[in-house]
Amino acid sequence: ALATVASACGRTVNMAPASSQTRVMVFFAAAAATVGLVWLKLDEHKAWQRKMRNQKQQQQQQQQQGNDGLAQLDAVGGHGSKKDKGPPILMRGSQILKPFQAAQPGKGKSRGELEADFYKQVTDEDMPLRKLIPAYYGVEEIDGSSYLVMENLTHGLKEPCVLDLKMGQQTYDETATPAKIEREKKKYPPQEAIGFRIVGMRVARPFSGEEPWKATREWCMSITEESMQNAIEQYFFDGRVVRFGLVEQLIHKLQDIAQTLRSFAKWRMYGSSLLVVYDAAAERPTIRVRMIDFAHIFPIKDGGVDHGYLHGVAFLESCLRTTLSRRHQQVGGAHGNISAINGELIKVEDKPDQFDTEVAFYRKVWGDGTSPDPLSNVMPRLIRVNEDASPRELVISDATRLVSQGYETVSVMDIKLGVRSFRANCENDPKESYFTKFTTFEQDLSPGRAEELWKQICGSKDGPRCLRNGKLGKRDYLAFRDATTTSHELGFRLTALVHGDYRVSQNDSRSLETKTQFLECLEHYLCNEQGFDMGVATQFVDELKAVSLALSKSEVYHQHELVGTSLLFLHCNGKAAIRWIDFANSMPSEGGDDNGISDGVHRMSLAVQELIGKYSA
């Protein structure tokens, strides 16, 4: 807002008569100060709201606590006792006290006793499951009721976010009656397909200044197999961005759980839950995950594993990987399924020929690793190719780790290089399909714009002759599309951009036809809350010099025609980096075909330098 006012101020002063310049400057200076004051007051108000909410929570806890330090737990999932159904769950510092659940008719021990026996056995015998469940502190008697005492996962967290998942494809145990089975199946029909259901979710979003959001039972039960991924993603949304670093952490935890359940297949667990917790107020939060609720466990006697629980873990991991793939697919138009974890980017085979082409290019650049081509200095590192996977996987280094540790939000810009998006030998036989695509595309252009572009491309405002017959060649169609972007003028075009709340989608980028329009987007990308980030811009100039140097020295580059490749710009907390990506259309070519890429890199550097000069002045 301040940058907009300042920019408007500069333009207005230039247009104003000399005698009125002082008044105009004072007016806009006051406007800028007012805007700044408004934002300052908003931030102060949000901070005040957070302070009042924390004080209210502390007061409520103090009112609930007796001399023994016990307080009633504000349960998120289905674990709080209902009215007239027994004592509530209590908390005492770092401990949770869960009341014993009553025994079912004719089953001897109560569910609470059975669960306590489970915790005691796993702890006393130090079983592999011990690291996956809350720490066990024994059983206590309070006011005539028995309590299971265990670890409080939310202890010490300022803004705890809690996710409670009821795991398994069935929630009834092996002794359930037909009537019980029918009732349980009707509760949540998608449970069998998904392998879990959300029974509770609490998400604190401290940056919004609002009260934490708590899922209702109706919301939880309305989630379908198709909408579960979006529902899970809500747990990681902090009001501004999705915290992808936490998503990666949870995937690691799930893999540990799955491996343990397979290697230590002792019980099948029915009605068991998975509790996930993190602190929204922490700058670098660590996720906490524990398996809980063991009142219905049965020994495995058939030599198998707990397939129902494992199915739920696998489905949950697939939801998380879909969320991670959005981090990369939201920038640019990457084909195939892309996911990132633990510093690795996994590109899953989409089209076999394009997969083979990209793999071949990476192998030519990296070789056996002893003497890679100079392009390796500006490309992601080739880690491996999973040929045995179905579909196959290309695994390369995650470029975002050059500027972050995986938990911060990275600002990303995708720049497509080259003056054309098709190969030099692209076929051009007239077809009705390309004519249809052209007429659809033409509808979004301003009146007379198509005639201008055809005049520029083929010398006639009427376009190719075949156009009159309702046909158009592929080469001519793609050339027409390229002419509506900055590719021909600059040797590159913006594909997509994500920088905080400022975004340019792939569809939005198609409307950028001039250098001036691109510079406006680039300026947004290089500005932070304090204004233009000179340090980041300077780093990008240095990175582009490194790209130009690699191109000039590379043998692989001069032996290929490269179409559809991109420069991925990244910056986060003052660190900046560029990596050259996307080689699915990199074909060997005698003498090479530069496709204007070298000039595009040079002009991109000039664009950044132009903004540096503007703000330096």
Coordinates of C-alpha atoms in Angstrom, one line a residue:
A1 CA 0.0 0.0 0.0
L2 CA 2.8 2.4 0.9
A3 CA 4.6 1.6 -2.4
T4 CA 1.4 2.3 -4.3
V5 CA 0.9 5.6 -2.6
A6 CA 4.5 6.6 -3.1
S7 CA 4.4 5.7 -6.8
A8 CA 1.2 7.6 -7.3
C9 CA 2.7 10.6 -5.4
G10 CA 5.7 10.6 -7.8
R11 CA 3.5 10.6 -10.9
T12 CA 1.1 13.3 -9.5
V13 CA 4.0 15.6 -8.6
N14 CA 5.4 15.3 -12.1
M15 CA 2.1 16.3 -13.6
A16 CA 1.3 19.1 -11.1
P17 CA 2.1 22.8 -11.8
A18 CA 5.2 24.0 -10.0
S19 CA 3.2 26.2 -7.7
S20 CA 1.1 23.3 -6.4
Q21 CA 3.9 20.7 -6.0
T22 CA 4.4 21.4 -2.3
R23 CA 0.7 20.9 -1.5
V24 CA 0.6 17.7 -3.5
M25 CA 3.7 16.3 -1.8
V26 CA 2.2 17.1 1.7
F27 CA -1.1 15.5 0.8
F28 CA 0.4 12.2 -0.4
A29 CA 3.0 12.2 2.4
A30 CA 0.1 12.5 4.8
A31 CA -1.8 9.7 2.9
A32 CA 1.3 7.5 3.1
A33 CA 1.6 8.1 6.8
T34 CA -2.1 7.4 7.3
V35 CA -1.8 4.1 5.4
G36 CA 1.2 3.1 7.5
L37 CA -0.6 4.1 10.7
V38 CA -3.6 2.0 9.7
W39 CA -1.5 -1.1 9.2
L40 CA 0.4 -0.5 12.4
K41 CA -2.9 -0.2 14.3
L42 CA -4.2 -3.4 12.7
D43 CA -1.0 -5.3 13.7
E44 CA -1.3 -3.9 17.2
H45 CA -5.0 -4.9 17.4
K46 CA -4.2 -8.5 16.3
A47 CA -1.5 -8.7 18.9
W48 CA -3.9 -7.4 21.5
Q49 CA -6.5 -10.0 20.5
R50 CA -3.9 -12.7 20.9
K51 CA -2.9 -11.4 24.3
M52 CA -6.5 -11.2 25.5
R53 CA -7.3 -14.7 24.2
N54 CA -4.2 -16.2 26.0
Q55 CA -5.1 -14.4 29.3
K56 CA -8.7 -15.7 29.0
Q57 CA -7.4 -19.2 28.5
Q58 CA -5.1 -18.9 31.5
Q59 CA -7.9 -17.6 33.7
Q60 CA -10.2 -20.4 32.7
Q61 CA -7.6 -23.0 33.5
Q62 CA -6.9 -21.3 36.9
Q63 CA -10.6 -21.4 37.7
Q64 CA -10.9 -25.0 36.8
Q65 CA -7.8 -26.1 38.7
G66 CA -8.0 -27.1 42.3
N67 CA -5.3 -27.3 44.9
D68 CA -4.0 -30.4 43.3
G69 CA -3.3 -28.6 39.9
L70 CA -5.9 -30.6 38.0
A71 CA -7.9 -29.0 35.2
Q72 CA -10.5 -30.3 32.8
L73 CA -9.2 -30.9 29.3
D74 CA -10.9 -29.1 26.4
A75 CA -10.9 -32.3 24.3
V76 CA -10.8 -31.8 20.5
G77 CA -11.8 -35.3 19.3
G78 CA -14.4 -37.7 20.7
H79 CA -12.6 -38.3 24.0
G80 CA -14.4 -35.8 26.2
S81 CA -17.0 -37.4 28.4
K82 CA -20.6 -36.6 27.7
K83 CA -23.0 -35.3 30.3
D84 CA -23.9 -38.0 32.9
K85 CA -21.5 -40.5 31.2
G86 CA -18.7 -40.4 33.8
P87 CA -15.8 -38.0 34.8
P88 CA -14.1 -35.8 32.2
I89 CA -10.5 -36.1 31.0
L90 CA -8.2 -34.1 33.2
M91 CA -4.8 -32.5 32.7
R92 CA -2.0 -31.8 35.1
G93 CA 1.0 -30.0 33.6
S94 CA 2.7 -32.4 31.3
Q95 CA 0.3 -35.2 32.1
I96 CA -3.2 -36.3 30.8
L97 CA -5.5 -38.2 33.1
K98 CA -8.0 -40.3 31.2
P99 CA -10.9 -41.9 33.2
F100 CA -11.4 -45.6 32.8
Q101 CA -14.2 -46.4 30.4
A102 CA -16.8 -48.8 31.8
A103 CA -16.8 -52.5 31.0
Q104 CA -19.0 -53.8 28.3
P105 CA -21.7 -56.3 29.4
G106 CA -20.3 -59.8 29.9
K107 CA -16.7 -58.8 29.0
G108 CA -15.0 -58.9 32.3
K109 CA -12.4 -56.1 32.5
S110 CA -13.4 -52.6 31.8
R111 CA -12.1 -50.9 28.6
G112 CA -10.0 -48.6 30.8
E113 CA -8.4 -51.6 32.5
L114 CA -7.7 -53.2 29.1
E115 CA -6.1 -50.0 27.8
A116 CA -4.0 -49.6 31.0
D117 CA -2.8 -53.2 30.6
F118 CA -1.7 -52.4 27.0
Y119 CA 0.2 -49.3 28.0
K120 CA 1.9 -51.2 30.9
Q121 CA 2.9 -54.2 28.7
V122 CA 4.3 -52.1 25.9
T123 CA 6.2 -49.9 28.4
D124 CA 7.5 -52.7 30.7
E125 CA 8.7 -54.8 27.8
D126 CA 10.0 -51.8 25.9
M127 CA 8.3 -52.9 22.7
P128 CA 8.8 -51.1 19.3
L129 CA 5.4 -49.5 19.7
R130 CA 6.6 -47.6 22.8
K131 CA 8.1 -44.8 20.8
L132 CA 4.8 -44.3 18.9
I133 CA 2.5 -44.0 21.9
P134 CA 2.3 -41.4 24.7
A135 CA 4.6 -41.9 27.7
Y136 CA 2.8 -44.0 30.4
Y137 CA 2.9 -43.0 34.1
G138 CA 0.6 -45.6 35.6
V139 CA -2.9 -45.5 37.1
E140 CA -4.3 -43.1 39.8
E141 CA -7.5 -43.1 41.9
I142 CA -9.2 -39.7 42.2
D143 CA -12.5 -39.2 44.0
G144 CA -13.4 -42.9 43.6
S145 CA -12.6 -43.0 39.8
S146 CA -9.6 -44.7 38.1
Y147 CA -7.5 -42.7 35.7
L148 CA -4.9 -43.7 33.1
V149 CA -2.0 -41.2 33.4
M150 CA 0.0 -40.5 30.3
E151 CA 1.9 -37.8 28.4
N152 CA 0.2 -34.5 27.5
L153 CA 1.3 -33.8 23.9
T154 CA 0.1 -30.2 24.0
H155 CA 2.1 -29.3 27.1
G156 CA 4.2 -26.2 26.6
L157 CA 2.6 -25.1 23.4
K158 CA 1.3 -21.5 23.1
E159 CA -1.1 -22.1 20.2
P160 CA -1.7 -25.9 20.0
C161 CA -3.1 -27.2 16.7
V162 CA -4.7 -30.7 17.2
L163 CA -5.8 -33.3 14.7
D164 CA -7.6 -36.4 15.9
L165 CA -8.0 -39.3 13.4
K166 CA -10.0 -42.5 14.1
M167 CA -7.8 -45.1 12.3
G168 CA -8.7 -48.3 10.5
Q169 CA -11.2 -49.4 7.9
Q170 CA -13.6 -50.6 10.6
T171 CA -14.3 -49.2 14.0
Y172 CA -16.0 -52.3 15.5
D173 CA -13.9 -55.1 17.0
E174 CA -13.9 -58.9 16.4
T175 CA -16.5 -59.5 19.1
A176 CA -19.1 -57.0 17.7
T177 CA -22.7 -58.2 17.2
P178 CA -24.3 -57.8 13.8
A179 CA -26.4 -54.9 15.2
K180 CA -23.2 -53.2 16.4
I181 CA -21.5 -53.7 13.1
E182 CA -24.4 -52.2 11.2
R183 CA -24.5 -49.1 13.6
E184 CA -20.8 -48.5 13.2
K185 CA -20.9 -48.8 9.4
K186 CA -23.7 -46.2 9.2
K187 CA -21.7 -43.7 11.3
Y188 CA -19.3 -42.9 8.5
P189 CA -19.7 -44.9 5.3
P190 CA -16.4 -43.7 3.6
Q191 CA -14.3 -45.1 6.5
E192 CA -13.8 -48.4 4.7
A193 CA -12.4 -46.8 1.6
I194 CA -10.4 -44.1 3.3
G195 CA -9.1 -46.1 6.3
F196 CA -9.7 -43.3 8.8
R197 CA -12.0 -40.4 9.6
I198 CA -11.5 -37.0 11.2
V199 CA -13.1 -36.9 14.7
G200 CA -11.6 -33.6 15.7
M201 CA -9.5 -30.7 14.5
R202 CA -8.4 -27.5 16.2
V203 CA -6.4 -25.0 14.2
A204 CA -4.9 -21.8 15.7
R205 CA -4.2 -19.0 13.1
P206 CA -2.4 -16.4 15.2
F207 CA -1.7 -14.1 12.2
S208 CA -5.4 -13.6 11.6
G209 CA -6.1 -12.4 15.1
E210 CA -9.2 -14.6 15.2
E211 CA -10.2 -17.3 17.6
P212 CA -8.8 -20.8 16.8
W213 CA -11.1 -22.7 14.4
K214 CA -12.6 -25.9 15.7
A215 CA -14.2 -28.5 13.4
T216 CA -17.8 -29.5 14.2
R217 CA -18.9 -33.1 14.2
E218 CA -21.2 -32.3 11.2
W219 CA -18.2 -31.0 9.3
C220 CA -16.1 -34.0 10.1
M221 CA -18.9 -36.5 9.1
S222 CA -19.5 -34.6 5.8
I223 CA -16.0 -35.3 4.4
T224 CA -15.9 -37.6 1.4
E225 CA -13.2 -39.7 -0.1
E226 CA -12.7 -37.0 -2.7
S227 CA -12.7 -34.1 -0.3
M228 CA -10.5 -35.6 2.4
Q229 CA -7.2 -34.2 1.0
N230 CA -8.6 -30.6 1.2
A231 CA -9.9 -31.3 4.7
I232 CA -6.5 -32.5 5.9
E233 CA -4.8 -29.5 4.2
Q234 CA -6.9 -27.2 6.4
Y235 CA -4.9 -28.4 9.4
F236 CA -1.7 -27.0 8.0
F237 CA -3.1 -23.6 6.8
D238 CA -2.0 -20.8 9.1
G239 CA -4.3 -18.1 7.7
R240 CA -1.7 -17.1 5.1
V241 CA 0.0 -20.1 3.6
V242 CA 0.1 -23.9 3.9
R243 CA 3.0 -25.0 6.2
F244 CA 4.6 -27.5 3.8
G245 CA 7.5 -28.2 6.2
L246 CA 5.0 -29.7 8.7
V247 CA 3.4 -31.8 6.0
E248 CA 6.9 -33.3 5.2
Q249 CA 7.4 -34.0 8.9
L250 CA 4.1 -35.8 9.2
I251 CA 4.9 -38.0 6.2
H252 CA 8.2 -39.1 7.9
K253 CA 6.2 -39.9 11.1
L254 CA 3.7 -42.0 9.1
Q255 CA 6.4 -43.9 7.4
D256 CA 7.9 -44.8 10.8
I257 CA 4.4 -46.0 12.0
A258 CA 3.8 -48.1 8.9
Q259 CA 7.2 -49.7 9.1
T260 CA 6.8 -50.5 12.8
L261 CA 3.3 -52.0 12.3
R262 CA 4.6 -54.3 9.5
S263 CA 7.8 -55.4 11.3
F264 CA 6.1 -55.8 14.7
A265 CA 2.7 -57.2 13.8
K266 CA 1.4 -58.2 17.2
W267 CA -2.1 -56.6 17.4
R268 CA -5.0 -55.4 15.3
M269 CA -6.3 -52.2 16.7
Y270 CA -10.0 -51.3 16.4
G271 CA -11.3 -47.8 17.2
S272 CA -7.7 -46.6 17.8
S273 CA -6.8 -43.0 17.0
L274 CA -3.8 -41.0 15.7
L275 CA -3.2 -37.7 17.5
V276 CA -1.2 -35.0 15.6
V277 CA -0.1 -31.8 17.4
Y278 CA 2.0 -28.7 16.6
D279 CA 2.4 -25.1 17.9
A280 CA 1.1 -22.5 15.5
A281 CA 3.0 -19.8 17.4
A282 CA 6.4 -21.4 16.9
E283 CA 8.6 -20.0 14.3
R284 CA 10.0 -23.5 13.5
P285 CA 7.3 -25.9 14.8
T286 CA 8.0 -29.6 15.3
I287 CA 5.1 -31.9 14.7
R288 CA 4.2 -34.4 17.5
V289 CA 2.4 -37.7 16.5
R290 CA 1.2 -40.5 18.8
M291 CA -1.0 -43.5 18.4
I292 CA -3.7 -43.4 21.2
D293 CA -6.9 -45.3 22.3
F294 CA -6.3 -49.0 22.8
A295 CA -9.4 -50.3 24.4
H296 CA -10.1 -52.6 21.5
I297 CA -7.0 -54.5 20.5
F298 CA -6.8 -58.1 19.5
P299 CA -3.8 -60.4 19.0
I300 CA -3.0 -61.3 15.4
K301 CA -3.2 -65.0 15.0
D302 CA -3.3 -65.5 11.3
G303 CA 0.3 -64.3 10.6
G304 CA -0.9 -61.1 8.9
V305 CA -0.7 -57.4 9.7
D306 CA -3.2 -54.7 10.7
H307 CA -4.3 -54.0 7.1
G308 CA -7.1 -51.6 8.1
Y309 CA -4.8 -49.3 10.1
L310 CA -2.0 -49.5 7.4
H311 CA -4.6 -48.7 4.7
G312 CA -5.5 -45.5 6.6
V313 CA -1.9 -44.6 7.0
A314 CA -1.3 -45.0 3.3
F315 CA -4.3 -43.0 2.3
L316 CA -3.3 -40.2 4.7
E317 CA 0.2 -40.1 3.2
S318 CA -1.3 -39.9 -0.3
C319 CA -3.3 -36.9 0.8
L320 CA -0.2 -35.2 2.2
R321 CA 1.8 -35.9 -0.9
T322 CA -0.9 -34.3 -3.0
T323 CA -0.7 -31.3 -0.8
L324 CA 3.1 -31.2 -1.3
S325 CA 2.7 -31.5 -5.0
R326 CA 0.6 -28.3 -5.0
R327 CA 3.7 -26.4 -3.7
H328 CA 5.4 -27.0 -7.0
Q329 CA 2.5 -27.3 -9.4
Q330 CA 1.0 -24.0 -8.3
V331 CA 4.0 -22.4 -10.0
G332 CA 4.3 -23.0 -13.7
G333 CA 2.7 -25.8 -15.6
A334 CA 4.7 -28.8 -14.7
H335 CA 3.4 -32.0 -16.3
G336 CA 3.0 -35.2 -14.2
N337 CA 2.8 -35.8 -10.6
I338 CA 5.4 -33.9 -8.6
S339 CA 6.1 -34.2 -4.9
A340 CA 8.9 -33.1 -2.6
I341 CA 10.2 -34.7 0.6
N342 CA 13.4 -34.6 2.6
G343 CA 15.2 -32.4 0.1
E344 CA 14.3 -34.6 -2.9
L345 CA 11.9 -33.7 -5.7
I346 CA 10.1 -36.7 -7.3
K347 CA 8.8 -36.3 -10.8
V348 CA 6.5 -39.2 -11.7
E349 CA 6.4 -40.4 -15.3
D350 CA 3.4 -38.9 -17.2
K351 CA 4.3 -39.4 -20.9
P352 CA 6.9 -42.1 -21.4
D353 CA 8.7 -40.4 -24.3
Q354 CA 9.0 -37.1 -22.4
F355 CA 10.2 -38.9 -19.3
D356 CA 12.9 -40.7 -21.3
T357 CA 14.0 -37.4 -22.9
E358 CA 14.3 -35.6 -19.6
V359 CA 16.2 -38.5 -17.9
A360 CA 18.6 -38.7 -20.9
F361 CA 19.3 -34.9 -20.6
Y362 CA 20.0 -35.1 -16.9
R363 CA 22.3 -38.1 -17.4
K364 CA 24.3 -36.3 -20.1
V365 CA 24.8 -33.3 -17.8
W366 CA 25.7 -35.2 -14.7
G367 CA 27.3 -38.3 -16.2
D368 CA 28.7 -40.5 -13.4
G369 CA 29.3 -37.5 -11.2
T370 CA 33.0 -37.3 -11.6
S371 CA 33.2 -34.7 -14.4
P372 CA 29.7 -33.2 -15.0
D373 CA 28.9 -30.7 -17.7
P374 CA 29.1 -27.0 -16.6
L375 CA 25.2 -26.9 -16.7
S376 CA 25.3 -29.0 -13.5
N377 CA 26.2 -25.7 -11.7
V378 CA 22.8 -24.3 -12.5
M379 CA 20.6 -27.4 -12.6
P380 CA 19.1 -29.5 -9.8
R381 CA 21.3 -32.5 -8.9
L382 CA 20.4 -35.9 -10.4
I383 CA 19.9 -38.2 -7.4
R384 CA 18.5 -41.3 -9.0
V385 CA 16.0 -42.8 -11.5
N386 CA 13.6 -45.3 -10.1
E387 CA 13.2 -47.5 -13.2
D388 CA 11.5 -50.3 -11.3
A389 CA 8.7 -48.0 -10.0
S390 CA 5.4 -48.0 -11.8
P391 CA 5.1 -45.4 -13.1
R392 CA 8.8 -44.6 -13.2
E393 CA 10.3 -41.7 -11.1
L394 CA 13.0 -39.1 -11.7
V395 CA 14.4 -38.0 -8.4
I396 CA 16.3 -34.7 -8.3
S397 CA 17.3 -32.2 -5.6
D398 CA 14.6 -29.9 -4.3
A399 CA 15.7 -26.5 -5.4
T400 CA 13.7 -24.7 -2.7
R401 CA 16.2 -26.1 -0.1
L402 CA 18.8 -23.7 -1.6
V403 CA 17.0 -20.8 0.2
S404 CA 15.1 -22.5 3.0
Q405 CA 15.2 -25.4 5.4
G406 CA 11.8 -26.8 4.2
Y407 CA 9.5 -25.1 6.8
E408 CA 9.5 -21.6 5.4
T409 CA 7.4 -20.3 2.6
V410 CA 9.5 -19.7 -0.5
S411 CA 8.7 -17.1 -3.1
V412 CA 8.8 -18.7 -6.6
M413 CA 8.8 -17.3 -10.1
D414 CA 8.8 -19.6 -13.2
I415 CA 10.3 -18.0 -16.4
K416 CA 9.9 -20.0 -19.6
L417 CA 12.9 -19.5 -21.9
G418 CA 13.1 -19.2 -25.6
V419 CA 11.5 -17.2 -28.5
R420 CA 9.3 -20.1 -29.4
S421 CA 7.5 -23.0 -27.7
F422 CA 7.8 -25.4 -30.6
R423 CA 10.7 -27.2 -32.3
A424 CA 12.3 -25.9 -35.5
N425 CA 11.0 -28.9 -37.5
C426 CA 7.5 -28.7 -36.1
E427 CA 4.9 -30.0 -38.6
N428 CA 2.5 -27.5 -40.1
D429 CA -0.1 -29.5 -41.9
P430 CA -3.4 -27.6 -41.8
K431 CA -6.0 -29.2 -39.5
E432 CA -9.5 -28.3 -38.2
S433 CA -8.4 -29.0 -34.6
Y434 CA -5.8 -26.2 -34.6
F435 CA -8.3 -23.9 -36.2
T436 CA -10.8 -24.6 -33.4
K437 CA -8.1 -23.9 -30.8
F438 CA -7.2 -20.7 -32.6
T439 CA -10.8 -19.4 -32.7
T440 CA -11.2 -20.1 -29.0
F441 CA -8.0 -18.4 -28.1
E442 CA -8.8 -15.4 -30.4
Q443 CA -12.0 -14.6 -28.4
D444 CA -9.9 -13.4 -25.5
L445 CA -8.0 -10.9 -27.6
S446 CA -8.9 -7.2 -28.1
P447 CA -10.6 -6.2 -31.4
G448 CA -8.0 -6.0 -34.2
R449 CA -5.3 -7.7 -32.2
A450 CA -5.3 -10.9 -34.2
E451 CA -4.8 -9.0 -37.5
E452 CA -1.8 -7.2 -36.0
L453 CA -0.3 -10.4 -34.9
W454 CA -0.8 -12.2 -38.2
K455 CA 0.7 -9.3 -40.0
Q456 CA 3.8 -9.6 -37.7
I457 CA 4.0 -13.4 -38.2
C458 CA 3.4 -14.0 -41.9
G459 CA 3.1 -10.5 -43.4
S460 CA -0.7 -10.6 -44.0
K461 CA -3.3 -9.5 -41.6
D462 CA -5.6 -12.3 -42.9
G463 CA -3.1 -14.9 -41.7
P464 CA -2.2 -18.1 -43.6
R465 CA -4.4 -19.1 -46.6
C466 CA -5.7 -22.2 -44.9
L467 CA -7.3 -20.1 -42.2
R468 CA -10.0 -19.1 -44.7
N469 CA -10.8 -22.8 -45.2
G470 CA -11.3 -23.4 -41.5
K471 CA -7.9 -25.1 -41.0
L472 CA -4.6 -24.1 -39.4
G473 CA -1.2 -25.7 -38.9
K474 CA 0.3 -26.6 -35.5
R475 CA 3.4 -24.4 -36.1
D476 CA 1.3 -21.4 -37.2
Y477 CA -1.0 -21.8 -34.2
L478 CA 1.8 -22.0 -31.7
A479 CA 3.6 -19.1 -33.3
F480 CA 0.4 -17.0 -32.9
R481 CA 0.2 -17.9 -29.3
D482 CA 3.8 -17.1 -28.7
A483 CA 3.3 -13.7 -30.3
T484 CA 0.8 -12.8 -27.6
T485 CA 3.5 -13.1 -24.9
T486 CA 6.9 -11.5 -24.3
S487 CA 8.7 -14.5 -25.8
H488 CA 9.5 -13.0 -29.2
E489 CA 10.5 -9.6 -27.8
L490 CA 12.5 -10.7 -24.7
G491 CA 13.4 -14.3 -25.3
F492 CA 11.3 -15.4 -22.2
R493 CA 7.9 -15.1 -20.7
L494 CA 6.5 -15.3 -17.2
T495 CA 4.7 -18.6 -16.6
A496 CA 3.6 -18.2 -13.0
L497 CA 4.6 -16.3 -9.8
V498 CA 3.9 -16.8 -6.1
H499 CA 5.1 -14.3 -3.6
G500 CA 3.1 -14.1 -0.3
D501 CA -0.4 -13.0 -1.2
Y502 CA 0.7 -11.8 -4.7
R503 CA 0.1 -14.4 -7.3
V504 CA 0.2 -14.6 -11.1
S505 CA -1.4 -17.9 -12.3
Q506 CA -0.5 -19.6 -15.6
N507 CA -3.7 -18.3 -17.1
D508 CA -3.0 -14.7 -15.8
S509 CA 0.5 -14.8 -17.3
R510 CA -1.0 -15.2 -20.8
S511 CA -2.2 -11.6 -20.7
L512 CA 1.3 -10.2 -20.2
E513 CA 2.3 -9.0 -23.7
T514 CA 4.8 -6.3 -23.0
K515 CA 8.1 -5.7 -21.2
T516 CA 6.3 -3.0 -19.1
Q517 CA 3.7 -5.5 -17.9
F518 CA 6.4 -8.0 -17.0
L519 CA 8.5 -5.4 -15.1
E520 CA 5.5 -4.6 -12.9
C521 CA 5.2 -8.3 -11.9
L522 CA 8.9 -8.6 -11.4
E523 CA 8.8 -5.5 -9.2
H524 CA 6.2 -7.1 -7.0
Y525 CA 8.3 -10.2 -6.7
L526 CA 11.3 -8.3 -5.6
C527 CA 9.6 -6.2 -2.9
N528 CA 9.1 -7.2 0.7
E529 CA 7.3 -5.5 3.6
Q530 CA 10.1 -2.9 3.8
G531 CA 10.2 -2.2 0.0
F532 CA 12.4 -3.2 -2.8
D533 CA 14.8 -6.0 -1.7
M534 CA 18.1 -4.8 -3.2
G535 CA 20.0 -7.8 -1.7
V536 CA 17.8 -10.4 -3.4
A537 CA 17.8 -8.5 -6.7
T538 CA 21.6 -8.3 -6.7
Q539 CA 21.8 -12.1 -5.9
F540 CA 19.6 -12.8 -8.9
V541 CA 21.9 -10.8 -11.2
D542 CA 24.8 -12.9 -10.0
E543 CA 22.8 -16.1 -10.5
L544 CA 21.9 -15.1 -14.0
K545 CA 25.6 -14.4 -14.8
A546 CA 26.3 -18.0 -13.6
V547 CA 23.6 -19.3 -15.9
S548 CA 25.1 -17.4 -18.9
L549 CA 28.6 -18.7 -18.1
A550 CA 27.4 -22.3 -17.8
L551 CA 25.6 -21.9 -21.2
S552 CA 28.8 -20.6 -22.9
K553 CA 30.9 -23.5 -21.6
S554 CA 28.5 -26.3 -21.9
E555 CA 29.0 -28.9 -24.7
V556 CA 25.6 -30.5 -23.9
Y557 CA 23.8 -27.2 -24.4
H558 CA 25.4 -26.6 -27.8
Q559 CA 24.4 -30.1 -28.9
H560 CA 20.7 -29.8 -28.1
E561 CA 17.6 -27.9 -29.2
L562 CA 15.9 -26.8 -26.0
V563 CA 12.2 -26.0 -26.0
G564 CA 10.0 -25.4 -23.0
T565 CA 12.8 -25.1 -20.4
S566 CA 12.4 -22.7 -17.5
L567 CA 14.4 -20.7 -15.0
L568 CA 13.1 -21.2 -11.5
F569 CA 13.6 -18.1 -9.4
L570 CA 13.5 -18.7 -5.6
H571 CA 14.0 -16.4 -2.6
C572 CA 13.3 -16.6 1.1
N573 CA 14.4 -14.5 4.1
G574 CA 17.0 -12.6 2.0
K575 CA 18.5 -15.7 0.2
A576 CA 18.0 -16.1 -3.5
A577 CA 18.8 -18.8 -6.1
I578 CA 18.0 -19.8 -9.7
R579 CA 17.9 -23.3 -11.1
W580 CA 17.3 -24.3 -14.8
I581 CA 14.6 -26.9 -15.0
D582 CA 12.2 -28.8 -17.4
F583 CA 14.0 -30.7 -20.2
A584 CA 11.2 -33.0 -21.5
N585 CA 11.6 -31.4 -24.9
S586 CA 15.4 -31.3 -25.2
M587 CA 16.3 -33.0 -28.4
P588 CA 19.8 -33.7 -29.7
S589 CA 20.6 -31.3 -32.6
E590 CA 23.7 -31.0 -34.8
G591 CA 25.2 -27.6 -34.1
G592 CA 22.5 -27.0 -31.5
D593 CA 19.5 -24.6 -31.7
D594 CA 19.8 -21.8 -29.2
N595 CA 16.1 -20.8 -29.6
G596 CA 17.0 -17.4 -28.3
I597 CA 17.7 -18.8 -24.8
S598 CA 21.1 -17.0 -24.3
D599 CA 19.6 -13.7 -25.3
G600 CA 16.6 -14.4 -23.0
V601 CA 18.9 -15.0 -20.0
H602 CA 20.8 -11.7 -20.8
R603 CA 17.5 -9.7 -21.2
M604 CA 16.2 -11.2 -17.9
S605 CA 19.4 -9.9 -16.2
L606 CA 18.9 -6.5 -17.8
A607 CA 15.3 -6.4 -16.5
V608 CA 16.4 -7.0 -12.9
Q609 CA 19.2 -4.5 -13.3
E610 CA 16.7 -1.9 -14.6
L611 CA 14.7 -2.2 -11.3
I612 CA 18.0 -2.0 -9.3
G613 CA 18.8 1.2 -11.1
K614 CA 15.3 2.6 -10.5
Y615 CA 15.5 2.1 -6.7
S616 CA 19.1 3.0 -6.4
A617 CA 18.3 6.4 -8.0

